[in-house]
Short mmCIF file of C-alpha atoms and ligand atoms in Angstrom, two decimals:
data_model
loop_
_atom_site.label_atom_id
_atom_site.label_comp_id
_atom_site.label_asym_id
_atom_site.label_seq_id
_atom_site.Cartn_x
_atom_site.Cartn_y
_atom_site.Cartn_z
CA MET A 1 -12.99 -51.27 18.25
CA LYS A 2 -9.84 -49.79 16.80
CA TYR A 3 -7.74 -50.10 13.68
CA SER A 4 -5.06 -52.74 13.79
CA LEU A 5 -2.17 -53.72 11.58
CA PRO A 6 -2.96 -56.94 9.71
CA GLU A 7 -0.23 -59.53 9.45
CA LEU A 8 1.21 -60.03 6.01
CA PRO A 9 -0.39 -63.05 4.30
CA TYR A 10 3.15 -64.31 3.56
CA GLY A 11 6.64 -64.02 4.97
CA TYR A 12 8.57 -60.77 4.72
CA GLY A 13 11.05 -62.33 2.35
CA ASP A 14 8.52 -64.22 0.23
CA LEU A 15 8.01 -61.53 -2.41
CA SER A 16 11.72 -61.40 -3.14
CA PRO A 17 13.18 -60.59 -5.62
CA PHE A 18 10.33 -58.24 -6.52
CA LEU A 19 10.37 -56.77 -3.02
CA SER A 20 13.14 -57.41 -0.53
CA GLU A 21 12.55 -58.49 3.02
CA ALA A 22 14.08 -55.26 4.30
CA LEU A 23 11.75 -53.13 2.19
CA LEU A 24 8.69 -55.10 3.21
CA ARG A 25 9.59 -54.82 6.88
CA ILE A 26 9.98 -51.06 6.71
CA HIS A 27 6.87 -50.62 4.60
CA HIS A 28 4.65 -52.87 6.71
CA ASP A 29 6.05 -52.47 10.22
CA GLY A 30 7.03 -48.85 9.76
CA HIS A 31 4.78 -46.98 7.39
CA HIS A 32 1.58 -49.00 7.65
CA GLN A 33 1.87 -49.26 11.43
CA LYS A 34 2.21 -45.50 11.62
CA TYR A 35 -1.05 -44.93 9.74
CA VAL A 36 -2.79 -47.33 12.11
CA ASN A 37 -1.34 -45.58 15.15
CA GLN A 38 -2.23 -42.14 13.91
CA ALA A 39 -5.76 -43.15 12.96
CA ASN A 40 -6.25 -44.61 16.45
CA SER A 41 -4.83 -41.60 18.24
CA LEU A 42 -7.12 -39.35 16.20
CA LEU A 43 -10.07 -41.47 17.26
CA GLU A 44 -8.96 -41.11 20.88
CA LYS A 45 -8.67 -37.38 20.48
CA LEU A 46 -12.19 -37.20 19.06
CA GLU A 47 -13.57 -39.40 21.85
CA LYS A 48 -11.87 -37.27 24.48
CA ALA A 49 -13.24 -34.10 22.91
CA ARG A 50 -16.75 -35.53 23.00
CA SER A 51 -16.47 -36.42 26.66
CA ASP A 52 -14.85 -33.21 27.90
CA GLY A 53 -16.33 -30.77 25.39
CA THR A 54 -13.02 -29.67 23.85
CA VAL A 55 -13.33 -27.76 20.59
CA LEU A 56 -11.31 -29.40 17.84
CA ASN A 57 -10.06 -28.05 14.55
CA MET A 58 -12.62 -29.74 12.36
CA LYS A 59 -10.67 -28.97 9.24
CA CYS A 60 -7.44 -30.63 10.39
CA GLU A 61 -8.78 -33.62 12.29
CA PRO A 62 -11.09 -34.99 9.57
CA GLN A 63 -8.42 -34.48 6.93
CA ALA A 64 -5.86 -36.31 9.03
CA LEU A 65 -8.38 -39.07 9.69
CA ALA A 66 -9.11 -39.45 5.97
CA PHE A 67 -5.41 -39.59 5.25
CA ASN A 68 -4.51 -42.14 7.92
CA VAL A 69 -7.57 -44.38 7.65
CA GLY A 70 -7.16 -44.24 3.88
CA GLY A 71 -3.53 -45.21 4.27
CA HIS A 72 -4.45 -48.13 6.49
CA ILE A 73 -7.18 -49.42 4.15
CA MET A 74 -5.12 -49.02 1.00
CA HIS A 75 -2.13 -50.84 2.46
CA SER A 76 -4.31 -53.67 3.79
CA LEU A 77 -5.65 -54.16 0.27
CA TYR A 78 -2.18 -53.90 -1.19
CA TRP A 79 -0.68 -56.66 0.97
CA GLU A 80 -3.56 -58.94 0.11
CA ASN A 81 -3.40 -58.36 -3.63
CA MET A 82 0.14 -59.66 -3.80
CA ALA A 83 1.30 -63.24 -3.37
CA PRO A 84 4.58 -65.12 -3.84
CA THR A 85 4.95 -66.85 -7.21
CA SER A 86 4.99 -70.20 -5.41
CA SER A 87 1.58 -69.40 -3.94
CA GLY A 88 -0.18 -68.31 -7.08
CA GLY A 89 1.29 -64.85 -7.66
CA GLY A 90 1.70 -63.72 -11.27
CA GLY A 91 0.20 -65.27 -14.38
CA THR A 92 -2.95 -64.11 -16.11
CA PRO A 93 -6.32 -63.60 -14.43
CA GLY A 94 -8.95 -66.29 -14.77
CA GLY A 95 -12.50 -66.63 -13.57
CA ARG A 96 -14.86 -63.68 -13.53
CA ILE A 97 -12.13 -61.06 -13.19
CA GLY A 98 -10.54 -62.42 -16.31
CA ASP A 99 -13.85 -62.16 -18.17
CA VAL A 100 -14.55 -58.67 -16.84
CA LEU A 101 -11.11 -57.36 -17.82
CA ASP A 102 -11.25 -59.00 -21.23
CA LYS A 103 -14.65 -57.54 -21.89
CA GLU A 104 -13.61 -54.03 -20.84
CA PHE A 105 -10.06 -53.78 -22.10
CA GLY A 106 -10.10 -56.25 -24.97
CA SER A 107 -7.16 -58.18 -23.62
CA TYR A 108 -5.17 -58.76 -20.47
CA GLU A 109 -2.20 -57.05 -22.09
CA ARG A 110 -4.18 -53.91 -22.78
CA PHE A 111 -5.34 -53.81 -19.18
CA VAL A 112 -1.78 -54.18 -17.90
CA LYS A 113 -0.63 -51.40 -20.23
CA GLU A 114 -3.31 -48.98 -19.08
CA PHE A 115 -2.84 -49.80 -15.42
CA THR A 116 0.92 -49.51 -15.57
CA GLU A 117 0.77 -46.20 -17.43
CA THR A 118 -1.71 -44.94 -14.87
CA ALA A 119 0.69 -45.88 -12.08
CA ASN A 120 3.56 -44.20 -13.92
CA ALA A 121 1.57 -41.03 -14.37
CA VAL A 122 0.72 -40.53 -10.68
CA GLU A 123 2.27 -37.22 -9.66
CA SER A 124 3.86 -37.23 -6.22
CA SER A 125 2.15 -39.57 -3.72
CA GLY A 126 -0.80 -41.71 -4.72
CA TRP A 127 -2.08 -45.02 -6.00
CA ALA A 128 -3.30 -46.58 -9.21
CA VAL A 129 -6.50 -48.41 -8.50
CA LEU A 130 -8.90 -50.70 -10.28
CA THR A 131 -12.40 -50.30 -9.11
CA PHE A 132 -15.75 -51.76 -10.07
CA CYS A 133 -18.30 -49.10 -10.73
CA MET A 134 -21.64 -50.18 -9.32
CA HIS A 135 -23.48 -47.77 -11.65
CA THR A 136 -22.09 -49.05 -14.91
CA LYS A 137 -21.13 -52.52 -13.69
CA ARG A 138 -17.77 -51.91 -15.35
CA PRO A 139 -14.22 -51.88 -14.05
CA LEU A 140 -12.41 -48.55 -13.90
CA ILE A 141 -8.79 -47.59 -13.45
CA ILE A 142 -8.40 -44.51 -11.32
CA GLN A 143 -5.70 -42.63 -9.45
CA ILE A 144 -5.89 -41.79 -5.78
CA LYS A 145 -3.91 -38.83 -4.48
CA ASP A 146 -2.13 -39.42 -1.22
CA HIS A 147 -4.43 -41.83 0.59
CA HIS A 148 -7.56 -39.83 0.06
CA LEU A 149 -10.25 -42.22 -0.99
CA PHE A 150 -12.46 -39.72 -2.77
CA ALA A 151 -13.39 -42.59 -5.02
CA VAL A 152 -13.76 -45.39 -2.58
CA PRO A 153 -13.22 -48.99 -3.52
CA ASP A 154 -15.15 -51.32 -1.26
CA GLN A 155 -16.90 -48.58 0.65
CA ARG A 156 -20.39 -47.22 0.17
CA ILE A 157 -21.47 -43.72 1.03
CA LEU A 158 -24.27 -43.24 3.49
CA LEU A 159 -24.91 -39.51 3.45
CA VAL A 160 -23.51 -36.47 1.69
CA MET A 161 -23.89 -32.74 1.89
CA ASP A 162 -22.91 -30.45 -0.95
CA VAL A 163 -21.09 -27.41 0.44
CA TRP A 164 -19.98 -25.92 -2.82
CA GLU A 165 -21.14 -22.33 -3.00
CA HIS A 166 -23.44 -23.32 -5.84
CA ALA A 167 -25.36 -25.49 -3.38
CA TYR A 168 -26.42 -22.59 -1.15
CA TYR A 169 -25.21 -19.20 -2.34
CA LEU A 170 -28.30 -18.07 -4.19
CA ASP A 171 -30.47 -18.54 -1.08
CA TYR A 172 -28.02 -17.94 1.77
CA ARG A 173 -25.33 -15.75 0.20
CA ASN A 174 -22.30 -15.95 2.52
CA GLU A 175 -24.25 -17.41 5.45
CA LYS A 176 -23.09 -20.93 4.87
CA ALA A 177 -23.77 -22.01 8.46
CA ARG A 178 -27.48 -21.41 7.97
CA TYR A 179 -27.42 -23.76 5.04
CA THR A 180 -25.50 -26.48 6.84
CA SER A 181 -27.70 -26.34 9.93
CA GLY A 182 -30.87 -26.29 7.83
CA PHE A 183 -29.73 -29.36 5.94
CA TRP A 184 -30.72 -31.56 8.87
CA ASN A 185 -34.32 -30.63 8.33
CA VAL A 186 -34.29 -32.32 4.95
CA VAL A 187 -32.12 -35.41 5.45
CA ASN A 188 -33.87 -38.50 4.16
CA TRP A 189 -33.04 -40.90 6.96
CA GLY A 190 -35.11 -43.58 5.32
CA MET A 191 -32.69 -43.54 2.39
CA VAL A 192 -29.67 -43.42 4.67
CA ASP A 193 -31.05 -46.48 6.44
CA GLN A 194 -31.63 -48.28 3.13
CA ARG A 195 -28.03 -47.68 2.14
CA LEU A 196 -26.84 -49.09 5.42
CA GLU A 197 -29.10 -52.15 5.10
CA LYS A 198 -27.68 -52.84 1.67
CA ILE A 199 -24.17 -52.78 3.02
CA LEU A 200 -25.02 -54.95 5.98
CA ASP A 201 -26.77 -57.48 3.74
CA GLY A 202 -23.62 -57.69 1.65
CA ASP A 203 -25.53 -56.63 -1.47
CA ARG A 204 -22.66 -55.57 -3.65
MN1 MN B 301 2.85 -47.47 1.27
#
């Protein structure tokens, strides 16, 4: 399975005058498509390397993958969280999201103010994002730099390894590779499996 460009859930001209048809075409067919293409070609490169044993630059490839997959996911969410006025776009939030935002921010207006100011304050490329923190069960407004989903809406983490120097230096000094290879002796696969089961069961 590969990444693919989703169709817009409305016509290219339907968000006008907020966004013109020309802009939406370039953004969707140009930019978003490019992230999809690059993510897929990176996957191909990784597959090829696995089959023929090529050594890859494992700093560049994973960074590029994070960037392009992130770009694809963020844009897919973006298209879906807009709608033409005639199809329900605009207005104030109702239902549970309305309750959640009211409870957290005090009012819809306050939420809009904070979110807008967050978007305005993004330096260079990035996103303003509302997330739901599963720890606190509260909504959060965050920024994302470029497309790097270091805080990941709608994705759960299965396994992590701390490679800050503080995680190994006292025991391994500068022999980081001994730390990273030894890590596999202590991975709790039972926990990794539990995390996966939760995701697959749709427990969110
Ligand atoms: Mn974009």
